[in-house]
Coordinates of C-alpha atoms and ligand atoms in Angstrom, one line a residue:
Chain A
X21 CA 74.3 102.2 121.2
X22 CA 72.4 100.5 118.1
X23 CA 69.9 97.9 118.7
X24 CA 71.5 95.3 116.8
X25 CA 74.3 95.0 119.4
X26 CA 71.5 94.5 121.7
X27 CA 71.5 90.5 122.5
X28 CA 68.2 89.1 122.7
X29 CA 68.7 85.3 123.5
X30 CA 70.2 83.4 125.9
X31 CA 73.4 85.3 127.6
X32 CA 76.9 84.5 126.1
X33 CA 75.5 82.3 123.3
X34 CA 74.3 83.4 119.7
X35 CA 72.1 82.0 116.8
X36 CA 72.9 82.7 113.5
X37 CA 70.0 84.9 112.8
X38 CA 71.4 87.3 115.9
X39 CA 74.9 87.1 114.4
X40 CA 73.5 88.1 110.5
X41 CA 71.6 91.4 112.0
X42 CA 74.8 92.2 113.8
X43 CA 76.6 91.8 110.6
X44 CA 74.3 93.5 108.5
X45 CA 74.1 96.4 110.7
X46 CA 77.7 96.8 110.9
X47 CA 77.6 96.8 107.1
X48 CA 75.1 99.9 106.9
X49 CA 77.2 101.9 109.3
X50 CA 80.1 101.3 107.2
X51 CA 78.1 102.2 104.3
X52 CA 76.5 105.6 105.7
X53 CA 80.2 106.5 106.6
X54 CA 79.0 106.7 110.6
X55 CA 82.5 105.3 111.5
X56 CA 82.7 106.4 115.0
X57 CA 79.6 104.1 115.9
X58 CA 81.1 101.5 113.7
X59 CA 84.4 102.1 116.1
X60 CA 82.1 101.3 119.2
X61 CA 81.4 98.0 117.9
X62 CA 84.8 97.0 118.5
X63 CA 86.4 95.8 122.1
X64 CA 89.4 97.7 123.4
X65 CA 91.7 94.9 122.7
X66 CA 90.6 94.6 119.4
X67 CA 92.4 93.9 116.0
X68 CA 91.3 94.6 112.1
X69 CA 93.6 92.7 109.8
X70 CA 94.1 92.4 106.1
X71 CA 97.0 90.1 105.1
X72 CA 98.5 90.3 101.5
X73 CA 97.3 87.5 99.0
X74 CA 100.7 85.7 98.7
X75 CA 101.1 84.0 101.9
X76 CA 99.0 82.0 104.1
X77 CA 96.0 83.1 105.1
X78 CA 96.6 82.7 109.0
X79 CA 99.9 84.1 108.7
X80 CA 100.7 86.8 111.4
X81 CA 101.1 90.8 110.8
X82 CA 104.3 90.6 113.9
X83 CA 106.5 88.5 111.0
X84 CA 105.1 89.4 107.3
X85 CA 103.9 92.4 105.9
X86 CA 100.4 93.2 105.8
X87 CA 98.2 95.7 103.9
X88 CA 96.5 96.3 107.2
X89 CA 97.1 95.3 110.6
X90 CA 95.4 97.5 113.2
X91 CA 95.5 97.2 116.9
X92 CA 92.4 99.1 118.6
X93 CA 94.5 102.3 118.6
X94 CA 95.6 102.6 115.1
X95 CA 91.8 101.5 114.5
X96 CA 90.5 104.4 116.0
X97 CA 93.1 106.6 114.2
X98 CA 91.8 105.0 110.9
X99 CA 88.6 106.3 111.6
X100 CA 89.7 109.6 113.0
X101 CA 91.6 110.3 109.7
X102 CA 89.0 109.0 107.3
X103 CA 86.7 111.6 108.8
X104 CA 88.6 114.4 107.8
X105 CA 89.0 116.3 104.7
X106 CA 92.4 115.9 104.5
X107 CA 92.3 112.1 104.1
X108 CA 92.4 113.0 100.4
X109 CA 91.9 109.6 99.4
X110 CA 88.4 109.3 100.7
X111 CA 87.0 113.1 99.6
X112 CA 84.7 112.9 98.6
X113 CA 83.8 109.9 100.3
X114 CA 83.4 106.6 98.4
X115 CA 80.0 105.2 97.5
X116 CA 80.3 102.0 99.2
X117 CA 77.7 98.7 99.4
X118 CA 78.9 96.1 102.1
X119 CA 77.5 92.8 101.4
X120 CA 77.9 89.9 103.7
X121 CA 76.5 86.2 103.2
X122 CA 76.8 82.8 104.0
X123 CA 77.3 83.7 107.8
X124 CA 78.6 80.5 109.7
X125 CA 79.2 80.5 113.4
X126 CA 82.2 78.1 113.4
X127 CA 82.3 77.7 117.5
X128 CA 80.8 79.3 120.3
X129 CA 82.4 79.0 124.5
X130 CA 82.2 81.2 127.2
X131 CA 80.6 84.5 125.5
X132 CA 83.2 84.0 122.6
X133 CA 82.2 83.4 119.2
X134 CA 83.9 82.6 116.3
X135 CA 82.3 83.7 113.0
X136 CA 83.2 83.0 109.3
X137 CA 81.4 84.9 106.2
X138 CA 81.5 85.6 102.5
X139 CA 81.7 89.1 101.5
X140 CA 81.6 91.6 98.7
X141 CA 82.2 95.1 99.0
X142 CA 81.7 97.6 96.0
X143 CA 83.3 100.9 96.1
X144 CA 82.5 103.7 93.7
X145 CA 84.8 106.6 93.6
X146 CA 85.2 109.4 90.7
X147 CA 84.2 107.6 87.5
X148 CA 85.8 104.1 88.9
X149 CA 84.0 101.1 90.5
X150 CA 85.7 98.1 91.7
X151 CA 84.7 95.2 93.8
X152 CA 86.9 93.4 97.0
X153 CA 85.7 90.1 97.6
X154 CA 86.9 87.2 99.8
X155 CA 86.1 85.9 103.7
X156 CA 85.7 87.5 106.6
X157 CA 86.8 85.9 110.1
X158 CA 85.4 87.7 113.2
X159 CA 86.0 87.0 116.6
X160 CA 82.6 88.5 118.8
X161 CA 82.5 89.0 122.2
X162 CA 79.0 88.9 124.1
X163 CA 78.7 90.3 127.3
X164 CA 76.4 92.5 129.2
X165 CA 73.8 91.6 126.5
X166 CA 76.3 93.4 123.9
X167 CA 77.7 91.9 121.0
X168 CA 81.2 93.5 120.4
X169 CA 83.8 92.2 117.8
X170 CA 87.3 91.3 119.3
X171 CA 89.3 90.5 115.8
X172 CA 88.2 91.0 112.4
X173 CA 90.2 89.6 109.4
X174 CA 89.7 90.1 106.0
X175 CA 90.8 87.3 103.6
X176 CA 90.8 88.6 100.3
X177 CA 90.0 86.3 97.4
X178 CA 92.1 88.4 94.4
X179 CA 95.5 88.2 93.9
X180 CA 96.8 91.7 95.3
X181 CA 94.8 94.6 94.4
X182 CA 95.4 95.2 90.7
X183 CA 91.7 96.1 90.2
X184 CA 91.3 98.2 93.3
X185 CA 94.3 100.2 93.7
X186 CA 94.0 100.4 97.4
X187 CA 92.4 99.7 100.5
X188 CA 91.5 103.4 101.7
X189 CA 87.8 102.2 102.8
X190 CA 87.2 99.9 105.5
X191 CA 86.1 96.6 104.4
Chain B
X18 CA 96.5 115.2 65.4
X19 CA 98.7 114.6 68.3
X20 CA 98.6 117.5 71.0
X21 CA 102.3 118.3 71.3
X22 CA 103.6 116.3 68.8
X23 CA 106.6 118.7 67.5
X24 CA 107.7 120.1 71.3
X25 CA 110.5 118.8 72.9
X26 CA 109.6 116.4 75.9
X27 CA 111.6 118.1 78.4
X28 CA 112.1 121.9 78.1
X29 CA 115.3 123.4 80.4
X30 CA 116.2 127.0 81.0
X31 CA 119.0 127.3 82.9
X32 CA 119.2 131.0 83.1
X33 CA 115.7 131.2 84.2
X34 CA 116.2 128.1 86.4
X35 CA 113.2 126.4 84.6
X36 CA 112.8 122.9 84.2
X37 CA 109.5 121.8 82.6
X38 CA 108.3 118.1 81.4
X39 CA 105.7 117.9 78.6
X40 CA 102.2 116.3 80.0
X41 CA 102.2 114.4 76.7
X42 CA 104.5 112.2 78.3
X43 CA 102.3 110.8 80.3
X44 CA 99.4 110.4 78.1
X45 CA 101.1 109.7 74.9
X46 CA 100.8 106.0 73.3
X47 CA 103.9 106.8 70.8
X48 CA 105.6 107.9 74.3
X49 CA 104.6 104.7 76.0
X50 CA 105.8 102.3 72.8
X51 CA 109.5 104.4 72.7
X52 CA 109.5 103.7 76.5
X53 CA 109.0 99.6 76.2
X54 CA 111.9 99.9 73.3
X55 CA 114.2 102.5 75.1
X56 CA 113.8 102.1 78.6
X57 CA 112.6 98.4 79.7
X58 CA 114.1 96.7 77.0
X59 CA 117.5 98.3 77.6
X60 CA 118.0 99.2 81.4
X61 CA 118.6 97.2 84.4
X62 CA 115.8 96.4 85.7
X63 CA 114.8 95.0 89.5
X64 CA 113.7 91.1 89.7
X65 CA 114.0 90.1 93.1
X66 CA 115.7 89.7 96.1
X67 CA 118.1 86.7 96.8
X68 CA 116.4 86.1 100.1
X69 CA 113.0 85.2 98.2
X70 CA 114.8 81.8 97.0
X71 CA 116.1 80.1 99.9
X72 CA 116.3 76.5 99.0
X73 CA 117.3 74.9 96.2
X74 CA 114.3 74.6 94.1
X75 CA 112.6 77.6 94.9
X76 CA 110.9 80.0 92.6
X77 CA 108.9 82.9 91.7
X78 CA 107.1 84.1 89.1
X79 CA 107.0 87.3 87.9
X80 CA 106.2 90.2 85.3
X81 CA 109.5 92.4 84.8
X82 CA 109.2 94.6 82.1
X83 CA 106.5 93.4 80.6
X84 CA 107.8 89.8 80.1
X85 CA 106.9 86.8 82.1
X86 CA 109.9 85.7 84.4
X87 CA 111.0 82.4 86.2
X88 CA 113.2 83.3 88.8
X89 CA 114.4 80.3 90.5
X90 CA 117.2 78.4 92.2
X91 CA 118.5 75.1 90.9
X92 CA 120.1 72.3 92.8
X93 CA 123.2 73.9 93.0
X94 CA 122.6 76.8 94.3
X95 CA 122.9 78.9 90.8
X96 CA 120.3 81.7 90.7
X97 CA 118.5 82.1 87.1
X98 CA 116.1 84.0 85.2
X99 CA 114.1 82.1 82.6
X100 CA 111.2 83.7 80.2
X101 CA 108.4 81.8 81.3
X102 CA 107.4 80.7 77.5
X103 CA 107.4 77.2 76.5
X104 CA 109.8 76.8 73.4
X105 CA 107.3 74.5 71.9
X106 CA 104.1 77.1 71.6
X107 CA 104.5 79.4 73.9
X108 CA 102.5 78.8 76.7
X109 CA 103.6 79.9 80.0
X110 CA 105.2 76.9 81.6
X111 CA 105.2 77.7 85.1
X112 CA 101.7 79.2 86.3
X113 CA 102.1 79.2 89.9
X114 CA 103.0 82.3 92.0
X115 CA 105.9 80.7 93.9
X116 CA 106.7 77.1 95.2
X117 CA 109.7 74.4 95.2
X118 CA 110.3 72.4 92.3
X119 CA 112.9 70.0 90.9
X120 CA 111.4 70.4 87.1
X121 CA 108.7 72.5 85.4
X122 CA 106.3 70.5 83.2
X123 CA 104.3 72.6 80.3
X124 CA 101.0 71.4 80.6
X125 CA 99.6 72.2 76.9
X126 CA 101.7 69.1 75.3
X127 CA 103.5 67.8 78.3
X128 CA 107.0 68.7 77.8
X129 CA 109.3 69.0 80.7
X130 CA 112.3 71.3 81.5
X131 CA 115.1 71.1 84.4
X132 CA 115.5 73.8 86.9
X133 CA 118.1 75.2 84.2
X134 CA 115.2 75.8 81.2
X135 CA 116.9 72.4 79.3
X136 CA 114.2 70.2 77.8
X137 CA 114.3 67.1 79.9
X138 CA 112.0 65.1 78.1
X139 CA 108.9 65.3 75.3
X140 CA 105.8 63.0 74.9
X141 CA 106.6 61.2 71.4
X142 CA 110.0 62.2 71.6
X143 CA 110.8 59.5 68.6
X144 CA 108.6 61.5 66.4
X145 CA 111.6 64.4 66.7
X146 CA 114.8 64.5 64.9
X147 CA 117.5 62.6 67.0
X148 CA 119.5 66.0 67.9
X149 CA 116.0 67.6 68.7
X150 CA 117.1 68.1 72.7
X151 CA 120.6 69.4 71.4
X152 CA 118.7 72.3 69.6
X153 CA 119.0 75.6 72.2
X154 CA 115.8 76.6 70.6
X155 CA 114.4 73.6 72.4
X156 CA 115.0 75.1 75.7
X157 CA 113.4 77.9 78.0
X158 CA 115.5 80.7 77.3
X159 CA 117.4 82.7 79.6
X160 CA 117.2 86.0 80.4
X161 CA 120.1 87.8 78.2
X162 CA 121.8 89.3 81.6
X163 CA 121.2 88.9 85.1
X164 CA 123.3 90.1 87.6
X165 CA 123.4 91.1 91.3
X166 CA 124.5 93.7 94.1
X167 CA 124.0 93.3 97.5
X168 CA 121.5 90.5 97.2
X169 CA 119.7 92.4 94.9
X170 CA 119.0 90.6 91.4
X171 CA 118.5 92.6 87.9
X172 CA 117.9 91.7 84.8
X173 CA 118.4 93.4 81.5
X174 CA 117.0 92.6 78.0
X175 CA 119.7 94.4 76.0
X176 CA 122.5 91.6 75.7
X177 CA 125.4 94.8 75.0
X178 CA 124.1 96.5 78.4
X179 CA 127.4 97.8 80.3
X180 CA 128.0 95.7 83.7
X181 CA 125.2 96.3 86.4
X182 CA 127.8 97.6 89.0
X183 CA 128.8 100.2 86.4
X184 CA 125.3 101.3 85.6
X185 CA 124.1 101.4 89.6
X186 CA 127.6 104.2 89.0
X187 CA 127.2 106.4 92.2
X188 CA 124.0 105.0 93.6
X189 CA 125.9 102.0 94.8
X190 CA 127.3 103.8 97.9
X191 CA 124.0 104.7 99.0
X192 CA 123.0 100.6 98.6
X193 CA 125.9 100.1 100.6
X194 CA 124.9 102.3 103.2
X195 CA 121.4 101.0 103.4
X196 CA 122.8 97.3 103.1
X197 CA 125.3 97.6 105.7
X198 CA 122.4 97.6 108.6
X199 CA 122.7 94.1 108.2
X200 CA 125.9 91.5 109.1
X201 CA 124.3 88.7 108.3
X202 CA 122.4 90.1 105.4
X203 CA 119.2 91.6 104.4
X204 CA 115.9 89.7 103.8
X205 CA 112.8 90.3 102.3
X206 CA 110.1 89.9 104.8
X207 CA 107.2 87.4 103.9
X208 CA 104.3 89.1 102.3
X209 CA 104.1 91.3 99.1
X210 CA 102.1 94.2 98.5
X211 CA 100.5 94.3 95.1
X212 CA 98.5 97.2 93.7
X213 CA 97.8 99.8 91.2
X214 CA 97.4 103.0 90.0
X215 CA 95.4 104.6 87.5
X216 CA 98.3 106.9 86.9
X217 CA 101.4 107.1 84.3
X218 CA 104.6 105.2 85.8
X219 CA 106.7 108.3 86.1
X220 CA 104.1 110.1 88.4
X221 CA 105.1 107.4 91.0
X222 CA 108.9 108.0 90.2
X223 CA 108.4 111.8 91.0
X224 CA 106.3 110.7 94.3
X225 CA 108.3 108.2 95.7
X226 CA 111.4 110.9 95.9
X227 CA 109.2 114.0 96.3
X228 CA 110.1 115.9 99.7
X229 CA 108.0 118.5 99.2
X230 CA 104.2 117.3 99.3
X231 CA 104.5 116.1 102.6
X232 CA 102.8 118.6 104.7
X233 CA 99.8 118.9 102.4
X234 CA 99.3 115.3 100.9
X235 CA 99.9 113.8 104.2
X236 CA 98.2 115.8 106.6
X237 CA 96.6 113.1 108.4
X238 CA 99.8 111.1 108.7
X239 CA 101.2 114.0 110.5
X240 CA 98.3 114.7 112.8
X241 CA 98.6 110.6 113.8
X242 CA 102.6 111.0 114.6
X243 CA 102.0 114.2 116.4
X244 CA 99.1 112.8 118.6
X245 CA 100.9 109.4 119.1
X246 CA 102.7 109.4 122.6
X247 CA 106.1 108.8 122.3
X248 CA 106.1 108.7 118.4
X249 CA 108.5 111.4 117.4
X250 CA 111.7 112.9 118.4
X251 CA 112.3 116.3 118.3
X252 CA 114.6 116.2 115.0
X253 CA 113.6 118.3 112.2
X254 CA 113.0 117.5 108.5
X255 CA 116.3 118.6 106.9
X256 CA 118.5 117.3 104.2
X257 CA 119.5 117.2 100.8
X258 CA 118.4 116.1 97.1
X259 CA 121.1 114.6 94.6
X260 CA 121.4 113.7 91.3
X261 CA 123.4 110.5 91.6
X262 CA 123.9 110.4 87.4
X263 CA 122.7 107.4 84.9
X264 CA 118.8 108.9 86.2
X265 CA 119.8 107.5 89.6
X266 CA 118.7 110.1 92.3
X267 CA 118.6 110.3 96.2
X268 CA 117.5 112.3 98.9
X269 CA 118.9 111.9 102.3
X270 CA 117.6 113.9 105.3
X271 CA 116.8 113.5 108.9
X272 CA 113.1 113.2 110.2
X273 CA 111.0 112.9 113.4
X274 CA 110.1 109.4 113.1
X275 CA 111.7 106.1 114.7
X276 CA 113.8 104.3 112.5
X277 CA 114.4 100.6 113.2
X278 CA 117.6 101.4 111.7
X279 CA 119.4 103.6 114.7
X280 CA 116.8 106.2 115.6
X281 CA 114.8 105.3 118.5
X282 CA 111.8 106.7 119.9
X283 CA 110.3 106.4 123.0
X284 CA 107.1 104.2 122.1
X285 CA 109.8 101.6 121.8
X286 CA 110.3 101.4 125.5
X287 CA 113.6 100.4 127.5
X288 CA 114.1 97.4 125.6
X289 CA 113.8 98.9 122.2
X290 CA 116.2 101.5 123.3
X291 CA 118.8 98.8 124.4
X292 CA 118.5 97.1 121.4
X293 CA 119.0 100.5 118.9
X294 CA 121.8 101.4 121.2
X295 CA 123.8 98.1 121.0
X296 CA 122.8 97.9 117.2
X297 CA 124.4 101.9 116.8
X298 CA 127.1 100.8 118.7
X299 CA 127.8 97.4 116.6
X300 CA 127.7 99.9 113.5
X301 CA 130.5 102.6 115.1
X302 CA 132.5 99.6 115.6
X303 CA 132.2 97.9 112.3
X304 CA 132.1 101.2 110.2
X305 CA 133.1 104.2 112.3
X306 CA 131.2 107.0 113.9
X307 CA 130.4 109.0 110.7
X308 CA 129.0 106.2 108.8
X309 CA 127.5 104.5 111.6
X310 CA 125.3 107.8 112.3
X311 CA 124.5 108.2 108.8
X312 CA 122.9 104.7 108.9
X313 CA 121.1 105.5 112.3
X314 CA 119.8 109.0 111.6
X315 CA 119.7 109.6 108.0
X316 CA 116.9 108.6 106.0
X317 CA 117.2 107.9 102.0
X318 CA 114.6 108.0 99.5
X319 CA 116.8 106.4 96.7
X320 CA 115.5 106.0 93.1
X321 CA 117.7 103.4 90.6
X322 CA 116.8 104.4 87.2
X323 CA 114.5 103.7 86.1
X324 CA 111.7 102.0 88.5
X325 CA 113.3 100.8 91.6
X326 CA 112.6 102.7 94.6
X327 CA 114.3 101.5 97.9
X328 CA 113.1 103.8 100.9
X329 CA 115.1 103.6 103.8
X330 CA 113.0 106.0 106.2
X331 CA 110.4 104.7 109.2
X332 CA 110.7 101.0 107.8
X333 CA 112.6 99.5 104.8
X334 CA 111.0 99.6 101.8
X335 CA 111.9 97.7 98.0
X336 CA 109.3 98.9 95.7
X337 CA 108.9 98.1 91.7
X338 CA 106.5 99.3 89.3
X339 CA 105.6 98.5 85.5
X340 CA 103.3 100.5 82.9
X341 CA 100.5 98.6 81.5
X342 CA 99.5 101.3 79.3
X343 CA 99.9 105.1 79.6
X344 CA 97.6 105.4 82.4
X345 CA 97.7 102.6 84.6
X346 CA 100.5 101.0 86.5
X347 CA 101.0 98.1 88.5
X348 CA 103.5 98.2 92.0
X349 CA 105.4 95.5 94.2
X350 CA 106.4 96.2 97.1
X351 CA 108.0 94.7 100.0
X352 CA 109.4 95.2 103.3
X353 CA 113.1 94.0 104.3
X354 CA 114.9 94.0 107.4
X355 CA 118.0 92.3 109.0
X356 CA 118.0 88.8 109.2
X357 CA 119.7 89.2 112.7
X358 CA 116.8 91.5 113.9
X359 CA 114.9 90.4 116.9
X360 CA 111.1 89.3 117.1
X361 CA 110.5 93.0 118.7
X362 CA 112.2 94.9 116.5
X363 CA 110.9 93.2 113.3
X364 CA 107.1 93.9 114.9
X365 CA 108.4 97.7 115.1
X366 CA 109.6 97.8 111.5
X367 CA 106.7 96.4 110.1
X368 CA 104.3 98.2 112.6
X369 CA 105.9 101.5 111.2
X370 CA 105.7 100.4 107.7
X371 CA 101.8 99.7 107.6
X372 CA 101.4 103.0 109.4
X373 CA 102.7 105.0 106.4
X374 CA 102.9 102.8 103.6
X375 CA 101.1 100.8 101.2
X376 CA 97.5 100.7 100.0
X377 CA 96.2 100.2 103.4
X378 CA 98.4 102.9 105.0
X379 CA 97.6 106.2 106.3
X380 CA 99.8 108.0 103.7
X381 CA 100.3 106.0 100.3
X382 CA 96.2 106.1 99.3
X383 CA 96.4 109.7 99.4
X384 CA 99.5 109.5 96.9
X385 CA 97.7 107.4 94.9
X386 CA 94.7 109.6 95.0
X387 CA 97.3 112.4 94.2
X388 CA 98.6 110.8 91.1
X389 CA 95.5 109.3 90.0
X390 CA 94.2 113.3 89.8
X391 CA 97.4 114.4 88.0
X392 CA 96.3 111.6 85.5
X393 CA 93.0 113.1 85.2
X394 CA 94.5 116.5 84.8
X395 CA 96.4 115.4 81.7
X396 CA 92.9 115.3 79.9
X397 CA 93.7 118.9 79.3
X398 CA 97.4 118.5 78.4
X399 CA 96.7 120.0 74.7
X400 CA 95.9 123.3 76.5
X401 CA 97.7 123.3 79.3
X402 CA 100.8 121.9 78.5
X403 CA 103.8 121.7 81.2
X404 CA 104.8 120.3 84.3
X405 CA 107.2 122.0 86.3
X406 CA 110.1 120.4 88.1
X407 CA 112.1 123.9 88.7
X408 CA 112.1 123.7 92.6
X409 CA 115.9 124.2 93.6
X410 CA 117.3 124.6 90.2
X411 CA 119.2 127.6 91.0
X412 CA 120.8 126.4 94.0
X413 CA 124.4 125.1 94.6
X414 CA 122.9 122.0 96.8
X415 CA 119.2 121.8 96.2
X416 CA 117.3 120.3 99.6
X417 CA 115.3 117.4 100.0
X418 CA 112.2 119.3 99.2
X419 CA 113.6 120.6 96.2
X420 CA 113.2 118.9 92.9
X421 CA 116.8 118.0 91.8
X422 CA 116.8 114.0 92.0
X423 CA 113.6 114.5 90.1
X424 CA 115.5 116.3 87.4
X425 CA 118.2 113.4 87.3
X426 CA 115.6 110.7 86.3
X427 CA 113.8 113.2 83.8
X428 CA 117.5 114.1 82.3
X429 CA 118.4 110.4 82.0
X430 CA 114.8 109.6 80.6
X431 CA 114.8 112.2 78.1
X432 CA 118.2 111.2 77.1
X433 CA 117.1 107.8 76.5
X434 CA 113.8 108.7 74.7
X435 CA 115.5 111.4 72.4
X436 CA 119.2 110.9 72.1
X437 CA 121.6 113.3 73.5
X438 CA 121.5 115.9 70.9
X439 CA 118.0 117.1 71.8
X440 CA 118.5 117.0 75.4
X441 CA 121.3 119.5 74.6
X442 CA 119.2 121.7 72.5
X443 CA 117.5 122.9 76.1
X444 CA 115.2 125.0 74.9
X445 CA 116.7 126.8 71.5
Ligands
FES30 S1 103.2 74.7 74.4 FE1 104.3 73.6 75.8 S2 104.0 72.0 75.5 FE2 103.3 72.6 73.9
FE2_31 FE1 103.8 110.6 99.5

């Protein structure tokens, strides 16, 4: 387990710098394509969601068509897929740069920490580069001195994906 | 000099079972301009589904065939399509993507239009001639033709076009099989997938009805299905590909994946089985066994010429796309399902959709990669000139992994671009 998930201060509560360190480490794993390690940051019941941009940001994937609505199983399969040469959309791997900023702790209660931040992620594949940007909403869980992700929701600020085309990387 | 200036666009050799399409068709700005004139200005184009306009006053703005359109429902429940351009000086009148409105005001000089597009009032009315408002040119303009079939609204910019039902022709029966899955009516489910590809739009036409590429392009998706407990039946992938006339084409086939329309997989559990069994029993009562089985167990990838795809596969998707330039297309895709569907079935439907389809799915991104690399390959089209679409050409009944349904598209495309003489000219 990477150092950033080790939790230093009082059990069950996080400071903003601790959250920031954690998010920076997550970004680094993604940029280095260390996806199996990235997956280890998630709890067994975790979700990873990207809603479309023409419905309210808090809509449910049970009755709305999302871009991505993974439970932990499908997230694991997504990682498995992306690590294969036959995941053509990401072979050879894109170069990415994940940036997080404006980190806020929205609430924390009993080891459950709700976090919001802004993000921009740059991607280059072949001769094309583009940017994804918006807000990330995290549900973090602190237990046994470790931080894990229980939910990650990517709220895009674009109208659809006209410039980015697809979301074949992890945001 | 243009690479293949004098070459035919499509070359057919029936004796040798060869069907070749010029790669110039995917890159040439002249071809692109002709498509706008002869296809996107004369064919029936999908605009939207009636379920997107539930209440009076609901509206959606959308770009269709390069035109900016306001699709709305008025107080009386009439559905309209207006050109979203102010008659005064041309500004887009409605600047929201969707909503509900009693009237539309152009913000530039403040003209106000009714739900029917008629000019209601304008600032400084007294400075205009007394019958200014009676002049039809003072109103927002309606599209020349708007017609619907099974809740699908199509528009056409050619006032002389044949009626929609005639245009749909043999494709109608396939639409019936798909839309008869519901007794209360199909609805488009919330959320639009809006994405793009650096590829010519015709590549996506071919790809959407291509039963040949799955094993290699979608290897990871197939791995995923295989590894998933209860995700597949042992039904084999097999079926036919057809030219439906008027440029429409279809593949209809059985496949191992679960279908919320009637093919149960054990992943959906006993509750799911009860529901699917009840659905199939209902359909059998309504339509007889043969049709009920077809609804339940047959998949359909249907192309309505030129750019509407309705895929009734592990989920139901409506997908339309428009070229922005020879090498860029924009896609809008929706999921649809029966209004009466249970919450659990709806969840399976959407989950199935996302596994395979869309810009974040396990399959579509690989399609996009393939199409973009075709487009990049066409940089060589001066030297390497022809695409091959010959698979299954000599067969009495081409299979779902042959290319007859694509030839259907290309025959009509070529007829519209060059006129009937030249397609008959075939390689002579
Ligand atoms: S352009 Fe619309 S009011 Fe002038
Ligand atoms: Fe595909």
